[in-house]
Amino acid sequence: RDIVKMSIDAGSHQILAKVYYSGHAFSLHLEHTIQMEELFTMVRLNCNFPDAQVFTLKWMDDEGDPCTISSQLELSEALRLYRHNNETVLLFHIFLGIPVEPGLLCPGEHKLYRHGARRWYKLKRILRQIKKPKHPRIPIESGPILDSGDSQDSKQFHPRFCYNECNCILTMSPQIFKQNLKQLLLHIPPSFCLSNYRSYLVVTPYVLCKQTPIYTKYKQTSASSDQASPNAPGFGLKDFEMLKVIGRGSYAKVLLVKLKSTDKMYAMKVIKKELVTDEEDIDWVQTEKHVFETASNYPFLVGLHSCFQTPERLFFVIEYVNGGDLMFHMQRQRKLPEEHARFYAAEIVLALHFLHEKGIIYRDLKLDNVLLDSDGHIKLTDYGMCKEGIRKGVNTSTFCGTPNYIAPEILRGEDYDFSVDWWALGVLMFEMMAGRSPFDIVGMTDNPEQNTEDYLFQVILEKVIRIPRSLSVKASSVLKGFLNKIPVDRLGCNHESGFQDILDHQFFRTIDWDLLQSRQVVPPYKPNIEDDLGLDNFDKQFTQEPVQLTPTEATVIGKIDQADFEGFEYINPLLMTSDVAV
């Protein structure tokens, strides 16, 4: 999607413009008295538009309606309303060309939301009126070490697990810690010894500590230097060789990299800090990091190797899955045999159940986010839309998702839980077996009025889904089960037996779930991988891009609040304790 986001800096009387165009992102610092001609000129220069190129700029108002900016009066009114409403972000969409007639959509506008997931924050716009303190540190809750005189009954303390000098911090009350200590000890390898240091639990390798734990008093780290300190634990950009670009989104670029010390391939997700400035963006990074940590080493979820940062960027080093995504393969095969769809759906069921058991709603299941590894097993990726902390009796109501996969209860503005993931699985299974979306209507693409997001939502809410007659009775039954518009009646949504209902469904009756969980079932298709890189399964528009990280201006770096990213660094603990591939 081609987007310009503007946030008003009241202190400097400048506007930070975040510009996304054709898969690239850059920032502009504009005066609050910006003239329309100046704005258009800056956009033209940064997007490399020739002087003759005509483009349209649309502003999304507080009701979510697009309003064309074609005069200084309209631009000034947009700025005035966002100041008046105390909004932090002003959203524009850039389109090449102009509508054929006034009132019609711009060329490509109907595809705006379909090419990637985005969040809607209408509810948060209301809640934003309630002033809140600045967002805390990204990855963890931090706090002072308790002195001997502090009351542990009234304060939280921080058990700290140290693998060498790489720390993973958990926050819990003394009572909860005592209740779970035995369970925690089950996950500590026998070669590790246990020591208490004031209110901390410190775990260090016995061979190194000789019963004296290696421990340094916790200090807040600073992200003020490009490379990590020579004595600091963890990885840095210098430890990796950048090989290829393999993906790009609104916020991030994904690189194929090689860890120099092991020659092992990883994917590296790179995010510019200048694009992570408001509460929603920080929430997204925080959630993605937490879920990556939770997902690590589960067979059907992409796991996290490490995280590090520079003053300019955040880096997620994750598993490299080189078989391509289901969208890539579906574009070549159009639709899949039921047996193939059954296998992929069954592994997705296990991945979703794992997340649900951890209190996480995935909320972004789609063909693009289902990857195939070199053997043909699936792995879900991209956790930025996840919602944590869901359990029985605790729901959420955020309006978010990829439009074609959004469940009816979200569109109705109802509270929801894991039900939305089972709806999305039904949509995805329909696409795999029918070769089209369940919400496609003959002739819709030729009618501009039916190419809108609102019309799609109306179809999801009201249209009776017709199952193709070519599908078997079992396939038809499972699709009807997942695509039930009433959540309580949907397959998988019974709070007592939902997961078992899926396992026992006749469509999955041939699946040996124990063998599937252990990856002992042979996949129906093995991706064609000619070398270790497996770049044939990635879009050439990415892999042919130059591999480089463009420098950020010092003035831009100076405006980044590095405190937002303190403690971002992370290393998967298994890297410290075993040779398990992560």
Coordinates of C-alpha atoms in Angstrom, one line a residue:
R1 CA 0.0 0.0 0.0
D2 CA 1.2 3.5 -0.7
I3 CA 0.8 5.6 2.4
V4 CA 1.9 8.8 3.9
K5 CA 1.6 9.2 7.7
M6 CA 2.1 12.5 9.3
S7 CA 2.5 13.2 13.0
I8 CA 2.7 16.7 14.4
D9 CA 5.5 17.6 16.7
A10 CA 4.1 20.4 18.7
G11 CA 7.5 21.3 20.3
S12 CA 9.4 21.8 17.1
H13 CA 6.3 22.9 15.0
Q14 CA 7.3 20.3 12.4
I15 CA 5.5 17.5 10.8
L16 CA 7.2 14.1 10.6
A17 CA 5.9 12.6 7.4
K18 CA 6.2 8.8 7.0
V19 CA 6.0 8.0 3.3
Y20 CA 5.4 4.5 1.9
Y21 CA 5.5 4.1 -1.8
S22 CA 6.0 1.1 -4.0
G23 CA 7.3 -1.0 -1.1
H24 CA 9.8 1.7 0.0
A25 CA 9.7 3.8 3.1
F26 CA 11.2 7.2 3.9
S27 CA 10.6 10.1 6.2
L28 CA 10.2 13.8 5.6
H29 CA 10.3 16.7 8.2
L30 CA 7.9 19.4 7.1
E31 CA 6.9 22.8 8.6
H32 CA 3.4 23.1 9.9
T33 CA 2.8 25.9 7.4
I34 CA 3.6 23.5 4.5
Q35 CA 2.0 24.5 1.2
M36 CA 0.4 22.0 -1.0
E37 CA 2.9 22.7 -3.8
E38 CA 5.8 22.1 -1.5
L39 CA 4.4 18.8 -0.2
F40 CA 3.7 17.6 -3.7
T41 CA 7.2 18.5 -4.8
M42 CA 8.8 16.7 -1.9
V43 CA 6.7 13.6 -2.6
R44 CA 7.6 13.8 -6.3
L45 CA 11.3 14.0 -5.6
N46 CA 11.4 11.2 -3.0
C47 CA 9.2 8.9 -5.1
N48 CA 11.3 9.7 -8.2
F49 CA 8.2 10.8 -10.1
P50 CA 9.0 12.6 -13.4
D51 CA 7.6 16.1 -13.7
A52 CA 4.9 14.9 -16.1
Q53 CA 3.7 12.2 -13.7
V54 CA 0.2 12.9 -12.4
F55 CA -0.7 11.4 -9.0
T56 CA -3.5 11.7 -6.5
L57 CA -3.2 12.4 -2.7
K58 CA -6.1 11.3 -0.5
W59 CA -6.5 12.1 3.2
M60 CA -8.4 9.6 5.4
D61 CA -10.6 11.6 7.7
D62 CA -11.6 10.6 11.3
E63 CA -14.5 8.6 9.9
G64 CA -12.1 6.6 7.8
D65 CA -13.4 8.1 4.5
P66 CA -10.9 9.1 1.8
C67 CA -10.9 12.8 0.9
T68 CA -8.9 14.1 -2.1
I69 CA -6.3 16.8 -1.4
S70 CA -6.4 19.0 -4.4
S71 CA -6.0 22.5 -2.9
Q72 CA -4.3 24.3 -0.1
L73 CA -7.6 24.8 1.6
E74 CA -8.2 21.0 1.8
L75 CA -4.7 20.4 3.1
S76 CA -5.0 23.1 5.7
E77 CA -8.4 21.8 6.8
A78 CA -6.9 18.3 7.2
L79 CA -4.1 19.7 9.5
R80 CA -6.6 21.8 11.5
L81 CA -8.9 18.9 12.2
Y82 CA -6.1 16.6 13.3
R83 CA -4.8 19.3 15.7
H84 CA -8.3 19.9 16.9
N85 CA -8.8 16.2 17.6
N86 CA -5.4 15.8 19.2
E87 CA -4.6 13.1 16.7
T88 CA -1.0 12.0 16.3
V89 CA -1.1 10.6 12.8
L90 CA -2.4 12.1 9.6
L91 CA -2.9 9.4 6.9
F92 CA -2.7 9.9 3.2
H93 CA -2.8 7.5 0.3
I94 CA -0.8 8.1 -2.9
F95 CA -2.1 6.8 -6.3
L96 CA -0.6 7.2 -9.7
G97 CA -3.0 8.9 -12.1
I98 CA -6.4 10.4 -11.4
P99 CA -9.9 9.0 -11.4
V100 CA -11.6 8.6 -14.8
E101 CA -14.5 10.7 -13.4
P102 CA -15.0 12.7 -10.2
G103 CA -16.2 10.4 -7.4
L104 CA -14.7 7.2 -8.9
L105 CA -11.8 5.3 -7.4
C106 CA -8.2 6.0 -8.4
P107 CA -6.5 3.3 -10.5
G108 CA -5.4 0.6 -8.1
E109 CA -7.3 2.0 -5.1
H110 CA -9.5 -1.1 -4.8
K111 CA -6.3 -3.1 -4.1
L112 CA -5.2 -0.8 -1.3
Y113 CA -6.0 -3.0 1.7
R114 CA -5.8 -6.4 0.0
H115 CA -2.1 -6.5 -0.4
G116 CA -1.3 -6.6 3.2
A117 CA -2.7 -6.6 6.7
R118 CA -3.3 -3.3 8.5
R119 CA -4.8 -2.3 11.8
W120 CA -7.7 -0.1 12.3
Y121 CA -7.6 2.2 15.4
K122 CA -11.0 3.9 15.5
L123 CA -11.6 2.7 19.0
K124 CA -8.1 3.7 20.0
R125 CA -8.7 7.2 18.6
I126 CA -11.4 7.6 21.2
L127 CA -9.3 6.1 24.0
R128 CA -6.4 8.3 23.0
Q129 CA -8.3 11.3 24.4
I130 CA -7.6 9.8 27.8
K131 CA -4.0 11.0 28.5
K132 CA -1.7 8.1 29.2
P133 CA 2.0 8.1 30.2
K134 CA 4.5 7.4 27.5
H135 CA 4.7 3.7 26.4
P136 CA 7.1 1.7 28.5
R137 CA 10.2 -0.1 27.4
I138 CA 9.5 -2.5 24.5
P139 CA 10.3 -6.0 25.6
I140 CA 9.9 -6.2 29.3
E141 CA 8.7 -4.5 32.5
S142 CA 11.7 -3.3 34.4
G143 CA 12.1 -2.2 37.9
P144 CA 14.7 -1.6 40.6
I145 CA 16.4 -4.3 42.6
L146 CA 14.7 -4.8 45.9
D147 CA 16.8 -3.7 48.8
S148 CA 16.8 -5.9 51.9
G149 CA 14.3 -3.5 53.6
D150 CA 11.8 -3.7 50.7
S151 CA 8.6 -5.6 51.3
Q152 CA 8.4 -8.5 48.8
D153 CA 4.7 -9.0 49.7
S154 CA 3.8 -5.6 48.3
K155 CA 6.2 -5.3 45.3
Q156 CA 6.9 -7.2 42.2
F157 CA 10.4 -8.7 41.9
H158 CA 12.2 -10.0 38.9
P159 CA 13.5 -13.5 38.7
R160 CA 16.3 -13.3 36.2
F161 CA 17.5 -16.3 34.2
C162 CA 21.1 -15.8 33.0
Y163 CA 22.4 -18.0 30.2
N164 CA 26.1 -17.0 30.2
E165 CA 25.5 -13.2 30.2
C166 CA 22.4 -13.2 28.0
N167 CA 19.3 -12.4 30.1
C168 CA 15.7 -13.3 29.8
I169 CA 13.6 -11.5 32.4
L170 CA 10.4 -12.6 33.8
T171 CA 8.2 -10.5 36.1
M172 CA 6.1 -12.2 38.8
S173 CA 5.1 -11.8 42.4
P174 CA 6.9 -13.9 45.1
Q175 CA 3.8 -16.0 45.6
I176 CA 3.4 -16.9 42.0
F177 CA 7.2 -17.5 41.7
K178 CA 7.1 -19.9 44.6
Q179 CA 4.1 -21.8 43.1
N180 CA 5.8 -22.2 39.8
L181 CA 9.4 -22.7 40.9
K182 CA 9.2 -26.5 40.6
Q183 CA 7.9 -26.2 37.1
L184 CA 10.6 -23.7 36.1
L185 CA 13.3 -26.0 37.4
L186 CA 12.1 -28.7 35.0
H187 CA 13.2 -26.6 32.1
I188 CA 16.7 -26.0 33.4
P189 CA 19.4 -28.4 32.0
P190 CA 21.1 -30.6 34.6
S191 CA 24.4 -28.9 33.8
F192 CA 23.1 -25.6 35.3
C193 CA 23.3 -24.7 38.9
L194 CA 20.9 -22.5 40.8
S195 CA 21.7 -19.5 43.1
N196 CA 19.7 -16.7 44.6
Y197 CA 21.0 -13.2 44.6
R198 CA 18.8 -10.9 46.6
S199 CA 15.5 -10.9 44.8
Y200 CA 16.9 -12.5 41.6
L201 CA 17.1 -16.0 40.5
V202 CA 20.4 -16.5 38.7
V203 CA 21.2 -19.5 36.5
T204 CA 24.7 -19.9 35.1
P205 CA 26.7 -22.8 33.7
Y206 CA 28.2 -24.9 36.5
V207 CA 31.4 -25.3 34.6
L208 CA 31.9 -21.6 34.4
C209 CA 30.5 -20.4 37.7
K210 CA 32.0 -23.1 40.0
Q211 CA 29.0 -22.4 42.3
T212 CA 29.7 -18.7 42.2
P213 CA 27.2 -17.1 39.8
I214 CA 28.4 -14.8 37.1
Y215 CA 26.3 -11.7 37.8
T216 CA 26.4 -8.0 37.1
K217 CA 23.9 -5.7 38.7
Y218 CA 21.2 -4.8 36.1
K219 CA 21.8 -1.6 34.3
Q220 CA 19.6 0.0 31.6
T221 CA 21.3 -0.3 28.3
S222 CA 21.5 2.5 25.8
A223 CA 21.1 2.1 22.0
S224 CA 23.4 5.1 21.3
S225 CA 26.1 3.4 19.3
D226 CA 26.0 1.7 16.0
Q227 CA 27.8 -1.4 17.2
A228 CA 27.4 -3.2 20.5
S229 CA 30.1 -2.7 23.1
P230 CA 32.9 -5.2 22.7
N231 CA 32.0 -6.6 26.2
A232 CA 28.3 -6.7 25.6
P233 CA 26.7 -10.0 25.0
G234 CA 24.6 -10.9 22.0
F235 CA 24.9 -10.4 18.2
G236 CA 25.3 -7.3 16.0
L237 CA 25.2 -6.5 12.3
K238 CA 28.9 -7.2 12.1
D239 CA 28.2 -10.9 12.8
F240 CA 26.1 -11.4 9.7
E241 CA 26.8 -11.3 6.0
M242 CA 23.8 -9.8 4.0
L243 CA 23.1 -11.9 0.9
K244 CA 19.7 -11.0 -0.7
V245 CA 16.5 -9.1 -0.2
I246 CA 13.7 -11.6 0.1
G247 CA 10.8 -9.5 1.2
R248 CA 9.5 -6.0 2.0
G249 CA 6.5 -4.5 3.8
S250 CA 5.3 -1.1 4.9
Y251 CA 7.5 -1.1 8.0
A252 CA 10.2 -3.6 7.3
K253 CA 12.6 -5.1 4.8
V254 CA 13.6 -8.8 5.1
L255 CA 17.1 -10.0 4.1
L256 CA 18.6 -13.3 3.7
V257 CA 21.8 -13.3 5.9
K258 CA 24.5 -15.8 6.9
L259 CA 25.8 -16.0 10.4
K260 CA 29.6 -15.8 9.9
S261 CA 30.6 -18.0 12.8
T262 CA 28.4 -20.9 11.7
D263 CA 27.6 -20.3 8.0
K264 CA 24.0 -20.9 8.9
M265 CA 21.3 -19.0 6.9
Y266 CA 18.7 -16.8 8.6
A267 CA 16.1 -14.3 7.6
M268 CA 16.7 -10.8 9.1
K269 CA 13.7 -8.5 9.5
V270 CA 15.0 -4.9 9.5
I271 CA 12.8 -2.0 10.9
K272 CA 13.7 1.6 10.8
K273 CA 13.2 3.2 14.2
E274 CA 12.0 6.4 12.6
L275 CA 8.9 4.5 11.5
V276 CA 8.1 3.3 15.0
T277 CA 7.0 6.4 16.8
D278 CA 3.4 6.1 18.0
E279 CA 1.8 3.8 20.5
E280 CA 0.3 1.5 17.9
D281 CA 3.7 0.9 16.2
I282 CA 5.5 0.3 19.5
D283 CA 2.7 -2.2 20.5
W284 CA 3.2 -4.0 17.2
V285 CA 7.0 -4.4 17.7
Q286 CA 6.5 -5.4 21.3
T287 CA 3.9 -8.0 20.5
E288 CA 5.9 -9.4 17.6
K289 CA 9.0 -9.9 19.7
H290 CA 7.0 -11.6 22.6
V291 CA 5.3 -14.0 20.2
F292 CA 8.5 -14.8 18.3
E293 CA 10.0 -15.8 21.7
T294 CA 7.0 -17.9 22.5
A295 CA 7.0 -19.5 19.1
S296 CA 10.7 -20.4 19.0
N297 CA 11.3 -24.1 18.6
Y298 CA 7.7 -25.1 17.9
P299 CA 7.7 -27.1 14.7
F300 CA 5.0 -25.2 12.8
L301 CA 5.9 -21.6 13.8
V302 CA 8.8 -19.4 12.7
G303 CA 11.1 -19.0 15.7
L304 CA 13.5 -16.3 16.8
H305 CA 17.3 -16.6 16.8
S306 CA 18.1 -13.1 18.3
C307 CA 17.3 -9.4 18.4
F308 CA 19.7 -6.5 18.3
Q309 CA 19.6 -2.8 17.4
T310 CA 21.5 0.2 16.2
P311 CA 20.6 3.8 16.7
E312 CA 18.8 3.7 13.3
R313 CA 17.2 0.2 13.2
L314 CA 15.8 -2.8 14.9
F315 CA 16.8 -6.3 13.8
F316 CA 14.9 -9.6 14.2
V317 CA 17.0 -12.6 13.2
I318 CA 14.6 -15.4 12.6
E319 CA 14.4 -18.8 11.0
Y320 CA 15.0 -18.9 7.2
V321 CA 12.2 -20.9 5.6
N322 CA 13.2 -21.4 2.0
G323 CA 10.3 -23.2 0.4
G324 CA 8.2 -20.1 -0.4
D325 CA 4.7 -19.2 0.9
L326 CA 1.4 -20.7 0.0
M327 CA 0.4 -17.6 -2.0
F328 CA 3.5 -18.1 -4.2
H329 CA 2.6 -21.8 -4.9
M330 CA -1.1 -21.1 -5.3
Q331 CA -0.4 -18.6 -8.0
R332 CA 1.2 -21.4 -10.0
Q333 CA -1.2 -24.2 -9.2
R334 CA -4.5 -22.2 -8.9
K335 CA -6.0 -24.7 -6.5
L336 CA -4.8 -27.7 -4.5
P337 CA -6.0 -31.3 -4.3
E338 CA -8.1 -31.9 -1.1
E339 CA -5.4 -34.2 0.2
H340 CA -2.8 -31.5 0.0
A341 CA -5.2 -28.9 1.6
R342 CA -6.0 -31.4 4.4
F343 CA -2.3 -31.8 5.3
Y344 CA -1.5 -28.0 5.3
A345 CA -4.7 -27.3 7.2
A346 CA -4.0 -29.9 9.8
E347 CA -0.5 -28.5 10.5
I348 CA -2.0 -25.0 10.7
V349 CA -4.6 -26.3 13.2
L350 CA -1.7 -27.5 15.5
A351 CA 0.1 -24.2 15.1
L352 CA -3.0 -22.1 16.0
H353 CA -3.8 -24.4 18.9
F354 CA -0.3 -23.9 20.3
L355 CA -0.7 -20.1 20.2
H356 CA -4.2 -20.3 21.7
E357 CA -2.9 -22.4 24.6
K358 CA -0.5 -19.6 25.2
G359 CA -3.3 -17.0 25.2
I360 CA -2.5 -15.6 21.8
I361 CA -4.9 -14.9 19.0
Y362 CA -3.0 -14.9 15.7
R363 CA -5.4 -12.7 13.7
D364 CA -3.4 -12.7 10.4
L365 CA -3.8 -16.1 8.9
K366 CA -3.6 -15.8 5.1
L367 CA -1.8 -17.5 2.2
D368 CA 1.1 -15.1 2.4
N369 CA 1.9 -16.0 6.0
V370 CA 2.0 -19.7 5.6
L371 CA 5.5 -20.7 4.6
L372 CA 6.8 -24.1 3.4
D373 CA 10.2 -25.4 4.7
S374 CA 12.6 -27.4 2.5
D375 CA 10.7 -30.6 3.4
G376 CA 7.2 -29.2 2.7
H377 CA 6.0 -28.7 6.2
I378 CA 4.3 -25.4 7.0
K379 CA 5.4 -22.6 9.4
L380 CA 3.3 -19.6 10.3
T381 CA 5.1 -16.2 10.3
D382 CA 4.5 -12.5 10.9
Y383 CA 3.2 -12.0 14.5
G384 CA 2.6 -8.3 14.4
M385 CA -1.2 -8.6 14.5
C386 CA -1.3 -11.1 17.4
K387 CA -3.2 -10.3 20.6
E388 CA -1.7 -11.7 23.9
G389 CA -3.3 -12.3 27.3
I390 CA -6.5 -14.0 26.0
R391 CA -8.0 -16.6 28.3
K392 CA -11.5 -17.8 29.3
G393 CA -13.7 -14.8 30.0
V394 CA -11.1 -12.4 28.5
N395 CA -11.9 -11.1 25.0
T396 CA -10.7 -8.3 22.8
S397 CA -12.5 -6.0 20.4
T398 CA -9.8 -4.4 18.2
F399 CA -10.8 -4.0 14.6
C400 CA -7.9 -5.5 12.7
G401 CA -6.9 -8.1 10.2
T402 CA -6.5 -8.6 6.4
P403 CA -9.9 -7.6 4.9
N404 CA -10.6 -10.8 3.0
Y405 CA -10.1 -12.9 6.2
I406 CA -11.8 -10.7 8.8
A407 CA -14.4 -12.6 10.8
P408 CA -18.0 -11.3 10.9
E409 CA -17.9 -10.7 14.7
I410 CA -15.0 -8.2 14.1
L411 CA -17.1 -6.4 11.5
R412 CA -20.1 -6.3 13.8
G413 CA -17.9 -4.6 16.5
E414 CA -18.4 -7.5 18.9
D415 CA -15.9 -8.8 21.5
Y416 CA -14.1 -11.9 20.2
D417 CA -11.5 -14.5 21.1
F418 CA -9.9 -17.3 19.2
S419 CA -12.9 -17.8 17.0
V420 CA -11.6 -15.3 14.5
D421 CA -8.6 -17.6 13.7
W422 CA -10.9 -20.6 12.9
W423 CA -12.9 -18.4 10.6
A424 CA -9.7 -17.3 8.8
L425 CA -8.7 -21.0 8.5
G426 CA -12.0 -21.7 6.8
V427 CA -11.3 -18.8 4.3
L428 CA -7.8 -20.1 3.6
M429 CA -9.0 -23.7 3.2
F430 CA -11.7 -22.5 0.7
E431 CA -9.0 -20.7 -1.2
M432 CA -6.8 -23.7 -1.3
M433 CA -9.5 -26.1 -2.5
A434 CA -11.6 -23.8 -4.7
G435 CA -8.9 -21.6 -6.1
R436 CA -10.7 -18.4 -5.2
S437 CA -12.0 -16.5 -2.3
P438 CA -15.4 -17.5 -0.8
F439 CA -16.4 -13.8 -1.2
D440 CA -15.6 -13.4 -4.9
I441 CA -18.7 -12.5 -7.0
V442 CA -18.9 -12.9 -10.7
G443 CA -18.5 -9.5 -12.4
M444 CA -17.4 -7.8 -9.1
T445 CA -14.0 -6.8 -10.5
D446 CA -15.7 -4.9 -13.4
N447 CA -17.9 -2.9 -11.1
P448 CA -16.1 -0.1 -9.3
E449 CA -18.9 0.2 -6.7
Q450 CA -18.3 -3.5 -5.7
N451 CA -14.5 -3.1 -5.5
T452 CA -14.6 -1.2 -2.2
E453 CA -13.7 -2.4 1.2
D454 CA -17.1 -1.6 2.5
Y455 CA -18.8 -3.8 -0.1
L456 CA -16.4 -6.7 0.8
F457 CA -17.4 -6.3 4.4
Q458 CA -21.1 -6.3 3.5
V459 CA -20.5 -9.6 1.5
I460 CA -18.7 -11.2 4.5
L461 CA -21.6 -10.3 6.8
E462 CA -24.5 -11.1 4.5
K463 CA -23.6 -13.3 1.6
V464 CA -24.5 -17.0 1.9
I465 CA -21.3 -18.9 1.1
R466 CA -21.7 -21.3 -1.8
I467 CA -19.4 -24.4 -1.6
P468 CA -18.3 -25.6 -5.0
R469 CA -20.0 -28.8 -6.1
S470 CA -16.7 -30.2 -7.1
L471 CA -15.6 -30.6 -3.5
S472 CA -16.3 -33.7 -1.5
V473 CA -19.0 -34.0 1.2
K474 CA -16.3 -34.0 3.9
A475 CA -14.6 -30.9 2.5
S476 CA -17.9 -29.1 2.2
S477 CA -18.8 -30.0 5.8
V478 CA -15.5 -28.7 7.3
L479 CA -15.8 -25.4 5.3
K480 CA -19.3 -24.9 6.5
G481 CA -18.1 -25.6 10.0
F482 CA -15.3 -23.0 10.0
L483 CA -17.3 -20.4 7.9
N484 CA -20.3 -20.3 10.3
K485 CA -21.0 -16.6 10.8
I486 CA -22.2 -17.3 14.4
P487 CA -19.0 -17.7 16.5
V488 CA -20.5 -20.0 19.2
D489 CA -21.7 -22.4 16.5
R490 CA -18.4 -22.3 14.6
L491 CA -16.2 -25.4 14.4
G492 CA -13.4 -25.1 17.0
C493 CA -15.2 -22.5 19.1
N494 CA -16.7 -24.6 21.8
H495 CA -14.8 -23.6 25.0
E496 CA -14.9 -27.1 26.3
S497 CA -14.3 -29.3 23.3
G498 CA -13.5 -27.0 20.4
F499 CA -10.0 -28.3 19.5
Q500 CA -11.1 -31.9 19.9
D501 CA -14.1 -31.2 17.6
I502 CA -11.6 -30.2 14.9
L503 CA -9.4 -33.3 15.4
D504 CA -12.5 -35.6 15.3
H505 CA -14.0 -34.0 12.2
Q506 CA -14.6 -36.4 9.3
F507 CA -12.4 -34.3 7.0
F508 CA -9.4 -34.8 9.2
R509 CA -10.2 -38.4 10.1
T510 CA -7.3 -39.8 8.1
I511 CA -4.8 -37.6 10.0
D512 CA -2.6 -39.3 12.7
W513 CA -2.2 -36.2 14.9
D514 CA 0.6 -37.6 17.0
L515 CA 2.7 -38.4 13.9
L516 CA 1.8 -35.0 12.4
Q517 CA 2.9 -33.2 15.6
S518 CA 6.3 -34.9 15.4
R519 CA 6.7 -34.1 11.7
Q520 CA 6.6 -37.8 10.9
V521 CA 3.9 -37.4 8.2
V522 CA 5.4 -37.0 4.7
P523 CA 4.3 -33.8 3.1
P524 CA 2.4 -34.1 -0.2
Y525 CA 4.7 -31.6 -1.9
K526 CA 8.4 -30.9 -1.6
P527 CA 9.5 -27.4 -2.8
N528 CA 12.0 -27.2 -5.6
I529 CA 15.2 -26.0 -4.0
E530 CA 18.2 -26.1 -6.3
D531 CA 20.7 -24.7 -3.8
D532 CA 21.1 -23.8 -0.1
L533 CA 19.5 -20.4 -0.7
G534 CA 16.3 -21.6 -2.3
L535 CA 15.7 -18.2 -4.0
D536 CA 13.6 -19.7 -6.8
N537 CA 10.7 -19.7 -4.3
F538 CA 10.9 -15.9 -3.7
D539 CA 9.6 -13.1 -5.9
K540 CA 12.3 -11.8 -8.2
Q541 CA 11.1 -8.2 -7.6
F542 CA 12.7 -8.6 -4.1
T543 CA 15.7 -10.9 -4.8
Q544 CA 17.0 -8.6 -7.6
E545 CA 17.1 -5.6 -5.4
P546 CA 20.5 -4.3 -4.2
V547 CA 21.4 -5.5 -0.7
Q548 CA 22.0 -2.4 1.3
L549 CA 20.9 -0.5 4.3
T550 CA 20.7 3.2 3.4
P551 CA 22.2 5.6 5.9
T552 CA 19.9 7.7 8.0
E553 CA 20.5 11.4 8.4
A554 CA 22.0 12.4 11.8
T555 CA 19.2 14.8 12.4
V556 CA 16.6 12.0 12.0
I557 CA 18.5 9.8 14.4
G558 CA 18.6 12.6 16.9
K559 CA 14.8 12.8 16.9
I560 CA 14.4 9.1 17.8
D561 CA 13.7 8.4 21.5
Q562 CA 16.1 5.6 22.1
A563 CA 14.5 4.9 25.5
D564 CA 11.6 3.3 23.7
F565 CA 13.9 0.5 22.6
E566 CA 15.9 -0.2 25.7
G567 CA 16.2 -3.9 26.5
F568 CA 15.3 -4.9 22.9
E569 CA 18.3 -7.3 22.6
Y570 CA 17.6 -11.0 22.9
I571 CA 19.2 -14.4 22.3
N572 CA 17.3 -17.6 22.1
P573 CA 18.4 -19.4 25.3
L574 CA 18.8 -22.7 23.5
L575 CA 21.8 -21.2 21.7
M576 CA 23.5 -21.0 25.1
T577 CA 22.7 -24.6 26.1
S578 CA 22.7 -26.9 23.1
D579 CA 23.4 -27.3 19.4
V580 CA 19.7 -27.3 18.6
A581 CA 19.2 -25.4 15.3
V582 CA 17.2 -22.3 16.0

